[in-house]
Amino acid sequence: MKTRLVCLNIALCCVLSCAVIGQGKWKSIASPQWGFSLKLPPSATQQSSSGRPTSAMYDLYTAGGFAYVVEVTPTPSDALASTMIEQTIQADMREAAKLGATTRWEATSKQGDLFKGFTGPVQFSTTDAGHAAVIKAIGGDRGVYSVALAPLGDESAPVLRISVMGKANREREVVAMAKTVSSMVTTSSRSAVLVPTPKPAPTPPRPIAPRPVPTPKPKPWPVLKSGEIELAGTVESISKDGKTVMMTVGTVKVIGQELIALSPMRPKRVLLKSKLGWLTQGLYVHLIGENSGVGKPIQADAMEQTPAPAPNPSPPGPIPPA
Protein backbone atom coordinates (compact mmCIF):
# COMPACT_ATOMS: atom_id res chain seq x y z
CA MET A 1 0.00 0.00 0.00
CA LYS A 2 2.83 2.45 0.93
CA THR A 3 4.57 1.69 -2.38
CA ARG A 4 1.38 2.46 -4.30
CA LEU A 5 0.93 5.77 -2.46
CA VAL A 6 4.53 6.81 -3.21
CA CYS A 7 4.08 5.93 -6.88
CA LEU A 8 0.82 7.91 -7.00
CA ASN A 9 2.50 10.96 -5.45
CA ILE A 10 5.41 10.79 -7.91
CA ALA A 11 3.00 10.40 -10.81
CA LEU A 12 0.92 13.34 -9.60
CA CYS A 13 3.98 15.60 -9.32
CA CYS A 14 4.98 14.63 -12.87
CA VAL A 15 1.46 15.42 -14.15
CA LEU A 16 1.41 18.77 -12.34
CA SER A 17 4.87 19.69 -13.68
CA CYS A 18 3.87 18.77 -17.22
CA ALA A 19 0.65 20.74 -16.81
CA VAL A 20 2.30 23.97 -15.71
CA ILE A 21 5.01 23.68 -18.37
CA GLY A 22 2.39 23.13 -21.02
CA GLN A 23 0.57 26.43 -20.34
CA GLY A 24 2.18 28.33 -23.19
CA LYS A 25 5.71 29.62 -23.71
CA TRP A 26 7.27 30.56 -20.37
CA LYS A 27 8.73 33.98 -19.66
CA SER A 28 12.52 34.12 -19.40
CA ILE A 29 13.96 36.08 -16.47
CA ALA A 30 17.70 36.81 -16.77
CA SER A 31 20.13 38.43 -14.33
CA PRO A 32 23.41 39.30 -16.09
CA GLN A 33 24.75 40.78 -12.82
CA TRP A 34 24.47 37.43 -11.05
CA GLY A 35 25.05 35.17 -14.03
CA PHE A 36 21.81 33.14 -14.09
CA SER A 37 18.47 32.91 -15.84
CA LEU A 38 15.20 31.11 -15.13
CA LYS A 39 11.67 30.83 -16.49
CA LEU A 40 8.29 31.75 -15.00
CA PRO A 41 4.73 31.23 -16.29
CA PRO A 42 3.86 33.48 -19.26
CA SER A 43 1.42 35.60 -17.22
CA ALA A 44 3.99 36.36 -14.48
CA THR A 45 3.98 40.06 -13.56
CA GLN A 46 6.64 41.74 -11.44
CA GLN A 47 5.31 43.51 -8.34
CA SER A 48 6.88 46.36 -6.41
CA SER A 49 6.59 48.24 -3.11
CA SER A 50 8.51 50.80 -1.08
CA GLY A 51 10.32 48.23 1.08
CA ARG A 52 12.99 45.66 0.33
CA PRO A 53 14.95 43.08 2.39
CA THR A 54 18.72 43.10 2.91
CA SER A 55 19.31 40.65 0.04
CA ALA A 56 21.45 41.80 -2.89
CA MET A 57 18.61 40.87 -5.29
CA TYR A 58 14.92 40.44 -4.47
CA ASP A 59 12.17 40.28 -7.13
CA LEU A 60 8.51 39.36 -6.58
CA TYR A 61 6.23 38.07 -9.35
CA THR A 62 2.59 36.92 -9.34
CA ALA A 63 0.73 34.66 -11.77
CA GLY A 64 -2.18 32.21 -11.74
CA GLY A 65 -2.88 32.29 -8.00
CA PHE A 66 0.80 31.95 -7.05
CA ALA A 67 3.50 34.36 -5.88
CA TYR A 68 7.15 33.86 -6.84
CA VAL A 69 10.19 35.37 -5.12
CA VAL A 70 13.63 35.27 -6.79
CA GLU A 71 16.35 36.23 -4.33
CA VAL A 72 20.18 36.29 -4.26
CA THR A 73 22.19 36.46 -1.02
CA PRO A 74 26.03 36.73 -1.03
CA THR A 75 27.89 34.05 0.93
CA PRO A 76 30.05 35.53 3.75
CA SER A 77 33.80 35.32 3.14
CA ASP A 78 34.25 33.09 6.20
CA ALA A 79 31.47 30.61 5.32
CA LEU A 80 30.58 28.00 2.70
CA ALA A 81 27.53 28.33 0.46
CA SER A 82 26.40 24.77 1.30
CA THR A 83 26.62 25.54 5.03
CA MET A 84 24.62 28.75 4.65
CA ILE A 85 21.94 26.88 2.66
CA GLU A 86 21.62 24.17 5.32
CA GLN A 87 21.40 26.71 8.15
CA THR A 88 18.77 28.72 6.24
CA ILE A 89 16.63 25.63 5.60
CA GLN A 90 16.81 24.51 9.23
CA ALA A 91 15.92 28.00 10.55
CA ASP A 92 13.01 28.52 8.13
CA MET A 93 11.62 25.02 8.76
CA ARG A 94 11.67 25.61 12.52
CA GLU A 95 9.66 28.80 11.99
CA ALA A 96 7.19 27.14 9.61
CA ALA A 97 6.77 24.14 11.95
CA LYS A 98 5.04 26.46 14.42
CA LEU A 99 2.11 26.57 11.94
CA GLY A 100 2.07 22.95 10.73
CA ALA A 101 3.96 20.10 9.08
CA THR A 102 7.08 20.72 6.97
CA THR A 103 8.94 18.51 4.48
CA ARG A 104 12.32 18.59 2.73
CA TRP A 105 13.07 17.74 -0.89
CA GLU A 106 15.88 17.87 -3.44
CA ALA A 107 15.83 18.35 -7.21
CA THR A 108 18.46 18.62 -9.95
CA SER A 109 18.20 21.21 -12.70
CA LYS A 110 18.59 20.31 -16.36
CA GLN A 111 22.07 21.87 -16.14
CA GLY A 112 22.97 19.46 -13.31
CA ASP A 113 22.85 21.84 -10.31
CA LEU A 114 21.46 20.39 -7.07
CA PHE A 115 18.68 22.42 -5.44
CA LYS A 116 17.84 21.72 -1.80
CA GLY A 117 14.27 22.58 -0.89
CA PHE A 118 11.55 22.45 1.72
CA THR A 119 7.81 23.03 1.96
CA GLY A 120 5.80 24.41 4.87
CA PRO A 121 2.88 26.63 5.95
CA VAL A 122 3.21 30.42 6.06
CA GLN A 123 1.26 33.30 7.64
CA PHE A 124 1.35 36.74 5.99
CA SER A 125 0.73 40.00 7.84
CA THR A 126 -2.43 41.85 6.76
CA THR A 127 -0.99 45.10 8.15
CA ASP A 128 2.27 44.88 6.20
CA ALA A 129 2.07 46.75 2.89
CA GLY A 130 4.84 44.57 1.49
CA HIS A 131 2.69 41.46 1.87
CA ALA A 132 -0.35 42.95 0.12
CA ALA A 133 0.63 41.73 -3.37
CA VAL A 134 1.22 38.17 -2.10
CA ILE A 135 -2.09 38.07 -0.18
CA LYS A 136 -3.94 39.37 -3.24
CA ALA A 137 -2.20 36.89 -5.56
CA ILE A 138 -2.92 33.75 -3.51
CA GLY A 139 -6.32 34.88 -2.21
CA GLY A 140 -5.67 34.94 1.55
CA ASP A 141 -3.18 35.67 4.32
CA ARG A 142 -2.54 31.99 5.15
CA GLY A 143 -0.97 29.59 2.70
CA VAL A 144 1.90 27.28 1.90
CA TYR A 145 5.30 27.95 0.36
CA SER A 146 7.99 25.80 -1.21
CA VAL A 147 11.59 27.03 -1.39
CA ALA A 148 14.55 25.87 -3.52
CA LEU A 149 18.16 26.98 -2.81
CA ALA A 150 21.43 26.44 -4.69
CA PRO A 151 24.79 28.25 -4.99
CA LEU A 152 25.45 30.21 -8.18
CA GLY A 153 28.83 28.54 -8.65
CA ASP A 154 31.28 27.09 -6.14
CA GLU A 155 31.26 27.19 -2.32
CA SER A 156 32.15 30.92 -2.26
CA ALA A 157 29.42 31.94 -4.71
CA PRO A 158 26.16 33.72 -3.77
CA VAL A 159 23.06 31.63 -3.05
CA LEU A 160 19.98 31.67 -5.28
CA ARG A 161 16.64 31.25 -3.45
CA ILE A 162 13.38 30.59 -5.33
CA SER A 163 10.14 30.70 -3.31
CA VAL A 164 6.69 29.74 -4.62
CA MET A 165 3.61 30.60 -2.51
CA GLY A 166 -0.03 29.61 -2.82
CA LYS A 167 -3.17 28.60 -0.91
CA ALA A 168 -2.83 25.60 1.44
CA ASN A 169 -5.21 23.48 -0.65
CA ARG A 170 -2.84 23.85 -3.63
CA GLU A 171 0.24 22.51 -1.84
CA ARG A 172 1.01 19.86 -4.47
CA GLU A 173 0.85 22.48 -7.22
CA VAL A 174 3.10 24.81 -5.22
CA VAL A 175 5.72 22.06 -4.76
CA ALA A 176 5.51 21.02 -8.42
CA MET A 177 5.90 24.66 -9.52
CA ALA A 178 8.94 25.18 -7.25
CA LYS A 179 10.63 22.07 -8.66
CA THR A 180 9.73 23.07 -12.22
CA VAL A 181 11.11 26.61 -11.93
CA SER A 182 14.33 25.39 -10.27
CA SER A 183 14.78 22.70 -12.93
CA MET A 184 14.96 25.40 -15.62
CA VAL A 185 17.61 27.54 -13.91
CA THR A 186 20.81 27.97 -15.93
CA THR A 187 24.03 29.63 -14.77
CA SER A 188 26.71 31.21 -16.95
CA SER A 189 29.63 29.90 -14.88
CA ARG A 190 30.37 27.19 -12.32
CA SER A 191 33.02 29.37 -10.67
CA ALA A 192 32.38 31.95 -7.96
CA VAL A 193 30.27 34.91 -9.09
CA LEU A 194 31.68 38.31 -8.18
CA VAL A 195 29.38 40.38 -5.99
CA PRO A 196 28.40 43.53 -7.91
CA THR A 197 26.85 46.65 -6.41
CA PRO A 198 23.10 45.96 -6.71
CA LYS A 199 20.93 48.54 -8.44
CA PRO A 200 18.35 50.05 -6.08
CA ALA A 201 14.85 48.99 -7.05
CA PRO A 202 11.46 49.40 -5.38
CA THR A 203 10.79 45.79 -4.43
CA PRO A 204 8.77 44.36 -1.53
CA PRO A 205 10.09 42.88 1.69
CA ARG A 206 10.39 39.14 2.11
CA PRO A 207 6.85 37.77 2.52
CA ILE A 208 7.97 35.83 5.61
CA ALA A 209 8.73 38.06 8.59
CA PRO A 210 12.38 37.30 9.44
CA ARG A 211 13.28 36.54 13.03
CA PRO A 212 16.80 36.30 14.40
CA VAL A 213 17.65 32.65 14.81
CA PRO A 214 20.70 31.65 16.85
CA THR A 215 23.28 29.56 15.06
CA PRO A 216 22.75 25.94 16.15
CA LYS A 217 25.42 24.75 18.54
CA PRO A 218 27.51 21.87 17.16
CA LYS A 219 27.07 18.52 18.87
CA PRO A 220 29.87 17.71 21.33
CA TRP A 221 32.51 15.33 20.00
CA PRO A 222 31.70 11.82 21.32
CA VAL A 223 33.88 10.11 23.92
CA LEU A 224 36.03 7.30 22.53
CA LYS A 225 34.75 3.91 23.70
CA SER A 226 36.26 0.44 23.94
CA GLY A 227 36.48 -1.20 20.51
CA GLU A 228 36.42 2.18 18.72
CA ILE A 229 39.22 4.07 17.01
CA GLU A 230 39.68 7.73 16.17
CA LEU A 231 41.37 8.58 12.85
CA ALA A 232 42.48 11.96 11.54
CA GLY A 233 43.78 12.84 8.11
CA THR A 234 43.19 14.46 4.73
CA VAL A 235 40.24 13.75 2.42
CA GLU A 236 41.65 12.53 -0.92
CA SER A 237 38.44 11.75 -2.83
CA ILE A 238 34.67 11.45 -2.41
CA SER A 239 32.35 9.10 -4.32
CA LYS A 240 29.62 10.50 -6.56
CA ASP A 241 26.90 9.60 -4.06
CA GLY A 242 28.91 11.27 -1.27
CA LYS A 243 28.84 8.21 1.00
CA THR A 244 32.33 6.79 0.44
CA VAL A 245 35.49 8.74 1.27
CA MET A 246 39.14 7.89 0.67
CA MET A 247 41.46 9.61 3.13
CA THR A 248 45.11 9.55 4.12
CA VAL A 249 45.31 8.86 7.85
CA GLY A 250 47.98 10.79 9.75
CA THR A 251 47.07 10.06 13.38
CA VAL A 252 45.18 7.37 15.29
CA LYS A 253 43.94 7.04 18.82
CA VAL A 254 42.33 4.24 20.81
CA ILE A 255 41.02 4.26 24.35
CA GLY A 256 43.75 4.22 26.98
CA GLN A 257 46.51 5.51 24.65
CA GLU A 258 47.85 8.89 23.61
CA LEU A 259 47.48 10.23 20.07
CA ILE A 260 49.95 8.48 17.73
CA ALA A 261 51.28 9.89 14.44
CA LEU A 262 51.62 7.34 11.64
CA SER A 263 54.80 7.26 9.57
CA PRO A 264 54.30 6.61 6.80
CA MET A 265 50.67 7.76 6.66
CA ARG A 266 48.12 5.16 5.54
CA PRO A 267 45.17 5.21 3.12
CA LYS A 268 41.75 4.33 4.53
CA ARG A 269 38.32 3.85 3.00
CA VAL A 270 35.58 5.48 5.08
CA LEU A 271 31.85 4.70 4.77
CA LEU A 272 29.37 7.46 5.69
CA LYS A 273 25.82 6.88 6.88
CA SER A 274 24.63 9.92 4.91
CA LYS A 275 26.06 12.51 2.53
CA LEU A 276 27.79 15.47 4.25
CA GLY A 277 27.24 18.71 2.33
CA TRP A 278 30.28 20.44 3.81
CA LEU A 279 32.75 17.63 3.02
CA THR A 280 35.17 18.44 0.18
CA GLN A 281 38.48 17.11 -1.13
CA GLY A 282 41.52 18.43 0.72
CA LEU A 283 39.84 18.99 4.11
CA TYR A 284 41.55 17.70 7.23
CA VAL A 285 38.98 15.76 9.28
CA HIS A 286 38.78 13.35 12.17
CA LEU A 287 36.27 10.55 12.71
CA ILE A 288 35.27 7.90 15.21
CA GLY A 289 34.06 4.40 14.35
CA GLU A 290 34.33 0.75 15.28
CA ASN A 291 37.89 -0.52 14.80
CA SER A 292 37.49 -2.71 11.71
CA GLY A 293 41.13 -3.69 11.41
CA VAL A 294 43.99 -3.13 8.98
CA GLY A 295 43.01 -2.66 5.33
CA LYS A 296 39.27 -2.84 6.00
CA PRO A 297 36.78 0.04 5.50
CA ILE A 298 35.58 1.84 8.62
CA GLN A 299 32.01 3.01 9.23
CA ALA A 300 32.15 6.59 10.52
CA ASP A 301 29.78 7.16 13.43
CA ALA A 302 30.94 10.79 13.71
CA MET A 303 33.01 13.05 11.46
CA GLU A 304 33.91 16.73 11.51
CA GLN A 305 36.53 19.10 10.16
CA THR A 306 39.50 19.74 12.46
CA PRO A 307 42.72 21.78 12.20
CA ALA A 308 45.69 19.89 10.79
CA PRO A 309 48.29 19.26 13.51
CA ALA A 310 51.72 20.84 13.42
CA PRO A 311 54.59 18.36 12.80
CA ASN A 312 55.31 16.69 16.11
CA PRO A 313 56.75 13.14 16.02
CA SER A 314 55.06 10.85 18.53
CA PRO A 315 57.09 8.86 21.03
CA PRO A 316 57.76 5.26 20.12
CA GLY A 317 55.01 2.83 21.05
CA PRO A 318 52.57 0.30 19.62
CA ILE A 319 50.66 1.57 16.60
CA PRO A 320 47.02 0.46 16.49
CA PRO A 321 45.69 -0.61 13.07
CA ALA A 322 44.09 2.08 10.95
CSV table of C-alpha atoms in Angstrom, one decimal, residues 73-76 78-88 116 149-160 277-278:
chain,number,residue,atom,x,y,z
A,73,THR,CA,22.2,36.5,-1.0
A,74,PRO,CA,26.0,36.7,-1.0
A,75,THR,CA,27.9,34.1,0.9
A,76,PRO,CA,30.0,35.5,3.8
A,78,ASP,CA,34.2,33.1,6.2
A,79,ALA,CA,31.5,30.6,5.3
A,80,LEU,CA,30.6,28.0,2.7
A,81,ALA,CA,27.5,28.3,0.5
A,82,SER,CA,26.4,24.8,1.3
A,83,THR,CA,26.6,25.5,5.0
A,84,MET,CA,24.6,28.7,4.6
A,85,ILE,CA,21.9,26.9,2.7
A,86,GLU,CA,21.6,24.2,5.3
A,87,GLN,CA,21.4,26.7,8.2
A,88,THR,CA,18.8,28.7,6.2
A,116,LYS,CA,17.8,21.7,-1.8
A,149,LEU,CA,18.2,27.0,-2.8
A,150,ALA,CA,21.4,26.4,-4.7
A,151,PRO,CA,24.8,28.2,-5.0
A,152,LEU,CA,25.5,30.2,-8.2
A,153,GLY,CA,28.8,28.5,-8.7
A,154,ASP,CA,31.3,27.1,-6.1
A,155,GLU,CA,31.3,27.2,-2.3
A,156,SER,CA,32.1,30.9,-2.3
A,157,ALA,CA,29.4,31.9,-4.7
A,158,PRO,CA,26.2,33.7,-3.8
A,159,VAL,CA,23.1,31.6,-3.0
A,160,LEU,CA,20.0,31.7,-5.3
A,277,GLY,CA,27.2,18.7,2.3
A,278,TRP,CA,30.3,20.4,3.8
